[in-house]
Coordinates of C-alpha atoms and ligand atoms in Angstrom, one line a residue:
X1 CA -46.9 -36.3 -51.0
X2 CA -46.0 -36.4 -47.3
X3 CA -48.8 -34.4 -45.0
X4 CA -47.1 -30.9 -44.5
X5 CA -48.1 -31.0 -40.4
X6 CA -45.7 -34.1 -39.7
X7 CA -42.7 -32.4 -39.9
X8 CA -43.3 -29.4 -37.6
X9 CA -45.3 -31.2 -35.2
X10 CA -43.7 -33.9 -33.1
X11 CA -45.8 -37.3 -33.1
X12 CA -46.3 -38.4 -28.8
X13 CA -46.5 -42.6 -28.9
X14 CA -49.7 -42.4 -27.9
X15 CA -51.2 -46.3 -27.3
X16 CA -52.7 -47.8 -30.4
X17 CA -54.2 -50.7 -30.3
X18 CA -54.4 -52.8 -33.6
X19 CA -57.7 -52.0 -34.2
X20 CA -57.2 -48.1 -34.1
X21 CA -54.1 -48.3 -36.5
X22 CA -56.4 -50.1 -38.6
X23 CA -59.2 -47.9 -39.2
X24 CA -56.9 -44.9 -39.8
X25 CA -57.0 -43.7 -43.6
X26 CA -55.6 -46.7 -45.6
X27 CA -52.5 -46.5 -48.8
X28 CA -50.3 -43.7 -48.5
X29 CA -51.1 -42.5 -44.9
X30 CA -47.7 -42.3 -43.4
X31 CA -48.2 -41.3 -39.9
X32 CA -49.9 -44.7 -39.4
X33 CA -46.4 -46.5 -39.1
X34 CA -44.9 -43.3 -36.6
X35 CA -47.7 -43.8 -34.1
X36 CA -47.1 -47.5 -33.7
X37 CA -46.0 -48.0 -30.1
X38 CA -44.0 -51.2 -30.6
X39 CA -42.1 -49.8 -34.3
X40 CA -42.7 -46.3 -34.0
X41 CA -39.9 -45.9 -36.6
X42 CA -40.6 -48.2 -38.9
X43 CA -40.4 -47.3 -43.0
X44 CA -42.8 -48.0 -45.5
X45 CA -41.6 -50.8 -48.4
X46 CA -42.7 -52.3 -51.0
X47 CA -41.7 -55.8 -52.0
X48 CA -40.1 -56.3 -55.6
X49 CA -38.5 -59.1 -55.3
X50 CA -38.3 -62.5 -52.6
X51 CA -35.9 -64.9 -52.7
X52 CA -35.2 -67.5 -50.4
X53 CA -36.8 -66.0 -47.2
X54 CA -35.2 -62.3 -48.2
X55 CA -37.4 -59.6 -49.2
X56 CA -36.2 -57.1 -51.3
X57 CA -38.3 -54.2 -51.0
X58 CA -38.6 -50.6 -52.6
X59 CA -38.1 -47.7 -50.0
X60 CA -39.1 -44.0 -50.7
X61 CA -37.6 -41.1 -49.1
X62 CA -40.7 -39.3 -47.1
X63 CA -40.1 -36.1 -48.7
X64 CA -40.1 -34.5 -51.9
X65 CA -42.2 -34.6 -55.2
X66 CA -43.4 -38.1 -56.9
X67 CA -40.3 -38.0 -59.1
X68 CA -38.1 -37.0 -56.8
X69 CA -38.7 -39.6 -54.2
X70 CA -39.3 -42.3 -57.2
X71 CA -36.0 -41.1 -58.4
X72 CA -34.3 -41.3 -54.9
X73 CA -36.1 -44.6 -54.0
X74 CA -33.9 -47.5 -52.6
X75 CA -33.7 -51.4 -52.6
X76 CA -33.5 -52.3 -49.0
X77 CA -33.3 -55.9 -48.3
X78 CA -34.7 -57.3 -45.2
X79 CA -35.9 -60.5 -43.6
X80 CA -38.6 -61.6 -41.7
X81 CA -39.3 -60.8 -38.0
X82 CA -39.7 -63.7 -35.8
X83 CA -43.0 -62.3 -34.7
X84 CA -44.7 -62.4 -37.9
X85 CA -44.6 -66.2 -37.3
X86 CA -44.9 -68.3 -40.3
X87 CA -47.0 -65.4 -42.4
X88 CA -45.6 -65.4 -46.2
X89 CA -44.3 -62.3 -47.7
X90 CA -45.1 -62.2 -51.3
X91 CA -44.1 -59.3 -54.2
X92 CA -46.5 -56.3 -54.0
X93 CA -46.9 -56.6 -49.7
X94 CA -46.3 -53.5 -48.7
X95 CA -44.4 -54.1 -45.3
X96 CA -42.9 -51.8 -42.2
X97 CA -39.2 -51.8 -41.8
X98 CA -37.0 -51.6 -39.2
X99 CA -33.3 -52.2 -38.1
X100 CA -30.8 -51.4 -40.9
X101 CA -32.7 -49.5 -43.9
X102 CA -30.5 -48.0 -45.8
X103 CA -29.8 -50.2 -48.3
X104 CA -26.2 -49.7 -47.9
X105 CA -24.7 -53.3 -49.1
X106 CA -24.5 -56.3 -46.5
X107 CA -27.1 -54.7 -44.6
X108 CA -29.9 -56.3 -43.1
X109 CA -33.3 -55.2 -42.6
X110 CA -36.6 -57.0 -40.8
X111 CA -39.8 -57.1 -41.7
X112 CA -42.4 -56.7 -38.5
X113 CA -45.8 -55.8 -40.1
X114 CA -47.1 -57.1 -43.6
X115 CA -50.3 -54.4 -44.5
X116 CA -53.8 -55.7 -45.2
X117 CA -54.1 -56.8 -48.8
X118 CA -56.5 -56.3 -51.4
X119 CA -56.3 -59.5 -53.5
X120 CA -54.1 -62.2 -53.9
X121 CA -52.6 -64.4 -57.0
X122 CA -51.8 -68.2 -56.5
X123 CA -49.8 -70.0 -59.2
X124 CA -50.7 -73.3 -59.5
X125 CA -49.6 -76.3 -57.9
X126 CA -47.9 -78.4 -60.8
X127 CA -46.4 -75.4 -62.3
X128 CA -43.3 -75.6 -59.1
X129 CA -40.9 -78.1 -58.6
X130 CA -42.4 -78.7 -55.1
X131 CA -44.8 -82.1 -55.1
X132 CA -46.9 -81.0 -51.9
X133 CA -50.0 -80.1 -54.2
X134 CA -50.1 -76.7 -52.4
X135 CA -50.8 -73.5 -54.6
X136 CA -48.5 -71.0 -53.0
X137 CA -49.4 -67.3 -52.7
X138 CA -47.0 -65.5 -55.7
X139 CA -48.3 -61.5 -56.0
X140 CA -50.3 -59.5 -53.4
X141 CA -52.4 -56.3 -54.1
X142 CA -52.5 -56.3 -57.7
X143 CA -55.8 -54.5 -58.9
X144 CA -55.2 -55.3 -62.8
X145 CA -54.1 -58.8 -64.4
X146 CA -52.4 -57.7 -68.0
X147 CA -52.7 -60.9 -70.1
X148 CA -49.9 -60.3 -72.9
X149 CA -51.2 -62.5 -76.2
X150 CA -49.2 -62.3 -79.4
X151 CA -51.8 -62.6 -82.2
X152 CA -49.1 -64.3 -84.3
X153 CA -46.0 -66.5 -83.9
X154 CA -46.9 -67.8 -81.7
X155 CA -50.4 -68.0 -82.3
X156 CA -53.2 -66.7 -79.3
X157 CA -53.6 -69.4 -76.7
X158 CA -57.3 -69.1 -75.7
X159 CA -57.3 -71.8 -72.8
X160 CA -54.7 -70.5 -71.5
X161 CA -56.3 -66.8 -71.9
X162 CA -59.6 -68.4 -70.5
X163 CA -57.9 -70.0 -67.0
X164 CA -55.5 -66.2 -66.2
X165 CA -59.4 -65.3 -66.7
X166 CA -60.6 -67.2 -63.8
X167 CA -58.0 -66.6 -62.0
X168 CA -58.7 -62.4 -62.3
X169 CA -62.4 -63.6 -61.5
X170 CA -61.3 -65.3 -58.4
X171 CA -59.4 -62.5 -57.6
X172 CA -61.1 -60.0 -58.0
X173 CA -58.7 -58.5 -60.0
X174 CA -59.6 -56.7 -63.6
X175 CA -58.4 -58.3 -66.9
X176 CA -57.0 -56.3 -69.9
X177 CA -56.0 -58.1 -72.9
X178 CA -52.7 -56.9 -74.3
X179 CA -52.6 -57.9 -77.9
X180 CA -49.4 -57.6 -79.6
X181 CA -47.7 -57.9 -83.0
X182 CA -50.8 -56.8 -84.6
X183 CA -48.6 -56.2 -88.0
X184 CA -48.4 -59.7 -88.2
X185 CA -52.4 -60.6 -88.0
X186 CA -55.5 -58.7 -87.1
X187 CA -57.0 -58.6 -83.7
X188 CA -60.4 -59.4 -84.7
X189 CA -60.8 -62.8 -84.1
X190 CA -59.9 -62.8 -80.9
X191 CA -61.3 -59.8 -79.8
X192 CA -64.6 -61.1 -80.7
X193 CA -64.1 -64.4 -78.6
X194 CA -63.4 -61.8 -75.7
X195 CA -66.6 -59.1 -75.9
X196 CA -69.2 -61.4 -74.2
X197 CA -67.1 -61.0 -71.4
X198 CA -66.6 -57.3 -71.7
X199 CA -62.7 -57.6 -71.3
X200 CA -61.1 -54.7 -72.6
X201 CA -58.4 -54.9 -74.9
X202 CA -55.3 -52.5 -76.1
X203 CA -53.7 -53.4 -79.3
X204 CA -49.7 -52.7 -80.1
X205 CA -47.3 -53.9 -82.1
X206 CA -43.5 -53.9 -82.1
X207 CA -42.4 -50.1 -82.7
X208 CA -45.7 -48.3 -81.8
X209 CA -47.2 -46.6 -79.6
X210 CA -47.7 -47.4 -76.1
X211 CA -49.9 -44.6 -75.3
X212 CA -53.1 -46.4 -74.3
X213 CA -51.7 -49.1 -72.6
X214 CA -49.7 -46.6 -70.1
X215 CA -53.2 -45.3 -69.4
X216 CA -54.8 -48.5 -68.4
X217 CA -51.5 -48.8 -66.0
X218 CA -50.9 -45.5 -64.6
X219 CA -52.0 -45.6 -61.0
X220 CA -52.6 -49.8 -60.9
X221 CA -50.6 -52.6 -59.5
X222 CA -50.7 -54.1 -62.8
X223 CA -49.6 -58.4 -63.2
X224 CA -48.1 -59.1 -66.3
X225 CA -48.2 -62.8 -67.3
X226 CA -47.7 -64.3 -71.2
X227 CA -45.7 -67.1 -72.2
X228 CA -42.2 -67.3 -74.2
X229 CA -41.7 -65.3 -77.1
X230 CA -45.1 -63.0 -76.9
X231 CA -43.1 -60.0 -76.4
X232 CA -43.8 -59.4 -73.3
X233 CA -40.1 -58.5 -72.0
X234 CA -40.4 -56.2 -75.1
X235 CA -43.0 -54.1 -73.7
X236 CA -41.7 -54.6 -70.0
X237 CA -38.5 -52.8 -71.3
X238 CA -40.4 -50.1 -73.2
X239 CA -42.5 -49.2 -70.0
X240 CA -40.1 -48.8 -67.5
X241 CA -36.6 -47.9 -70.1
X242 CA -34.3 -48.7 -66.6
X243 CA -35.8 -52.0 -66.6
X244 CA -32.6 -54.1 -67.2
X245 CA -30.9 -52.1 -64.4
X246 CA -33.6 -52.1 -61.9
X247 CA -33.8 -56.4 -62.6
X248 CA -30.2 -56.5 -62.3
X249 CA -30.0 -54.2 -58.8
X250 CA -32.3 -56.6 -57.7
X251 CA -30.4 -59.3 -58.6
X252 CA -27.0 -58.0 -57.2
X253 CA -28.8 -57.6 -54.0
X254 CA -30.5 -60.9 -53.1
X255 CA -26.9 -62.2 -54.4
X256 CA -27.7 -63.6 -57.6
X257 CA -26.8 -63.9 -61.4
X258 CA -30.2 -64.0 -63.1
X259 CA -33.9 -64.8 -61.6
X260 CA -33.6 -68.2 -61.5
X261 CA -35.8 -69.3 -58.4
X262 CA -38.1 -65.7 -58.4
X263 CA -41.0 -65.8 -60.1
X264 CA -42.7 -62.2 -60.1
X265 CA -40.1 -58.8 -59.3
X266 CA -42.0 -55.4 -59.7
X267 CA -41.0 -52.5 -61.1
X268 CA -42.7 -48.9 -61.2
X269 CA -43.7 -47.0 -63.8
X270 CA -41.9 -43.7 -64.6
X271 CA -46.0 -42.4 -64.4
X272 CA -47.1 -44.0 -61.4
X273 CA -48.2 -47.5 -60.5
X274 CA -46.3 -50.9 -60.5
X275 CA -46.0 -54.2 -62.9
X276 CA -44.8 -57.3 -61.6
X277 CA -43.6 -59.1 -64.3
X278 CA -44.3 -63.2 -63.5
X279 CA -41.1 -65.1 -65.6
X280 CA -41.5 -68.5 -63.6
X281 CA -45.2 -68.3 -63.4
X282 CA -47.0 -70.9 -66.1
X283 CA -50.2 -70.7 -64.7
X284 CA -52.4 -69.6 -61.7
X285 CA -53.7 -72.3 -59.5
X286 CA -57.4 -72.8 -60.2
X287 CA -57.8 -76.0 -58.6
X288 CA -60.1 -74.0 -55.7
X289 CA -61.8 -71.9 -57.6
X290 CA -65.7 -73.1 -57.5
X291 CA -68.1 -73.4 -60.4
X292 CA -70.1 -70.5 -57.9
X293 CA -67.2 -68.4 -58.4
X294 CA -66.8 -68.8 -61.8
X295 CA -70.7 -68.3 -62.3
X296 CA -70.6 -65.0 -60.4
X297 CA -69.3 -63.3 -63.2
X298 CA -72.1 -64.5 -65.5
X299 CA -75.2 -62.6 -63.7
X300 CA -77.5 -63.4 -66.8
X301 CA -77.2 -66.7 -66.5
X302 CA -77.1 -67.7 -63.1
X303 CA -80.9 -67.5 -62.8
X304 CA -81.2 -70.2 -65.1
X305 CA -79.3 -72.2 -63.1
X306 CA -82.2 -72.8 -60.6
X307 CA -83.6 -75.3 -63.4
X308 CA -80.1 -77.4 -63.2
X309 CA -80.2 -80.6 -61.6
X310 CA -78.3 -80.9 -57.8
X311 CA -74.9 -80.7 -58.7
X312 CA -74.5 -79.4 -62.2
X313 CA -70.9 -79.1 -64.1
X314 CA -73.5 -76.6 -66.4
X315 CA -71.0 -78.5 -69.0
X316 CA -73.4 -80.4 -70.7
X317 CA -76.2 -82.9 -70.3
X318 CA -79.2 -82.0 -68.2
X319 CA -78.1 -78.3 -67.8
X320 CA -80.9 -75.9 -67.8
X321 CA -78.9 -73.5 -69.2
X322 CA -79.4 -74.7 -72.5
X323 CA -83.1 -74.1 -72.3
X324 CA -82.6 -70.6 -70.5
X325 CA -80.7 -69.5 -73.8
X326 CA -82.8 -70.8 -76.4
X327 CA -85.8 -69.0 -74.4
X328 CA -83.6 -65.7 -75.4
X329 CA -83.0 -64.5 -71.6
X330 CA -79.2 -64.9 -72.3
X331 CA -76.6 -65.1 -75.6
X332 CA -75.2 -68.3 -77.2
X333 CA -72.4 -66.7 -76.7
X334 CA -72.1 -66.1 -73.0
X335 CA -72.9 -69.2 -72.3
X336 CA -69.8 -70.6 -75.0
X337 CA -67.7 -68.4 -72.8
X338 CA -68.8 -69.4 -69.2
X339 CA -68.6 -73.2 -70.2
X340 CA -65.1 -72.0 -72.1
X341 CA -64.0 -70.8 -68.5
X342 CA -65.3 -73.7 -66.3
X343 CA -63.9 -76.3 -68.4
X344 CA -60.3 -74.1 -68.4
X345 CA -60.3 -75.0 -64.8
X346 CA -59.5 -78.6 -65.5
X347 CA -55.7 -79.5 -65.6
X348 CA -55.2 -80.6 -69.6
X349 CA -52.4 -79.1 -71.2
X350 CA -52.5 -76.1 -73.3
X351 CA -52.3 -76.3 -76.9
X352 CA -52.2 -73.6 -79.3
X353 CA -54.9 -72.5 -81.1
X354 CA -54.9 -74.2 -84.7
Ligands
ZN1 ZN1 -76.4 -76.4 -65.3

């Protein structure tokens, strides 16, 4: 809700510096953007969708209640200012507008400030086209990673459920398992595979409830990411029912029949919050992520690390780790799961789970 003050109460462009727009109160804190002496009337957008080097980003009108201005919210597509230089603009940046934002069609808008972000997603290197080796930046600000696992045809994928793992680890983002088709096979299995890492879990199946899962999402910037046939377009459609239309607006603005060359769009919840559903995206790119990294989210065992010899994979042979578990200062099944994880870093392919 917009401050009530702004309105009545004429903002002078008093001289910011970048450092005092900074510290100002973070998300949400509209007169941040007014007070900038350079775009002192930019708007606030969110970026859905990018497609070559145009944004398409989600405008609110400053006014009204949550649904209202949800309601009255729209896609203004913009490029990027020649000031921001060569910084990427990935789906969930929030950005400031200026020029052209009304959205009205053929209309141009440009990008000249990308906000601070509070995480970042990769996807990895040999899941593009491109042959530079390079894992390019593919969702900013996400706070919750939503791995979508069918627990049936097709059957769960662990390796692949262990790297998106990583990934949220490296991150910093939170997991949540989303098991679906539970009429077709019982959870159990896998959810037992997934409690020494404390990952939480919601359970649907085609036709039920969605109840829980909406309240692990309200609020977040949730990433969805499951391969082919899971159902996760299912439940993308069931979460946000003008799904199809919002994809398709998006599509009709960048100029484009289906998302052939996008690989994440966002779209927000009728409750509050955002997923950004990730077609194109195999995999995350892990190749950087450290055994250290990787470790941190293991605090009971990285004390028996000092033991390992210089170097340690903690894979196998001359790993302390061993020793530090059979002297009961950590489960067998921790360590299963943190040497699960390290050796999901490693490029193999990913087979199904027999
Ligand atoms: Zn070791």
């Amino acid at each position: 809700m917009a401050p009530r003050t702004q309105g009545s109460r004429p903002l002078k462009k008093r001289q910011y510096d970048e450092d005092d727009v900074r510290v100002r109160p973070g998300k949400g804190s509209r007169p941040r953007t007014r007070i900038r002496p350079a775009h002192d009337d930019a708007v606030e957008g969110f970026v859905v969708a990018v497609d070559r080097g145009r944004y398409t980003t989600l405008v609110h009108p400053e006014k009204g209640s949550a649904a209202r201005r949800r309601q009255e919210a729209r896609l203004v597509v913009a490029m990027k200012a020649r000031e921001l230089g060569r910084k990427g603009i990935v789906v969930g940046d929030r950005v400031a507008l200026v020029g052209d934002v009304s959205g009205r069609p053929d209309t141009l808008a440009r990008v000249v400030r990308v906000e601070p972000r509070t995480s970042m997603l990769r996807r990895s290197a040999d899941d593009t086209d491109d042959t530079d080796g390079i894992e390019r930046p593919v969702v900013a600000n996400a706070d919750q990673l939503v791995i979508v696992t069918a627990l049936a045809d097709p059957p769960p994928r662990p390796r692949m459920i262990d790297r998106i793992l990583v990934a949220a680890f490296d991150a910093d983002i939170d997991p949540l398992l989303c098991l679906t088709k539970s009429d077709l096979a019982p959870p159990d299995a896998l959810v037992a595979l997934y409690e020494p890492l404390g990952v939480p879990h919601v359970v649907v199946h085609k036709g039920g409830a969605l109840d829980e899962l909406r309240d692990h999402l309200r609020g977040h910037v949730s990433v969805l990411v499951g391969h082919s046939g899971v159902g996760k377009s299912t439940l993308v459609n069931a979460l946000v029912p003008d799904a199809n239309r919002a994809v398709s607006q998006v599509n009709a603005v960048t100029g484009r029949g289906r998302h052939t060359s996008t690989s994440a769009v966002a779209l927000e919840l009728p409750e509050g919050g955002w997923i950004i559903d990730t077609p194109g995206v195999r995999s995350f790119g892990l190749a950087h992520v450290s055994v250290e990294t990787v470790l941190a989210g293991f605090p009971d065992l990285v004390e028996g690390t000092v033991h390992c010899p210089k170097g340690c994979t903690h894979l196998g042979e001359g790993c302390a780790l061993d020793a530090w578990v059979a002297d009961g200062h950590a489960g067998p099944a921790r360590l299963e799961s943190l040497r699960r994880l390290l050796s999901s870093r490693e490029g193999a392919p990913d087979e199904p789970a027999t």
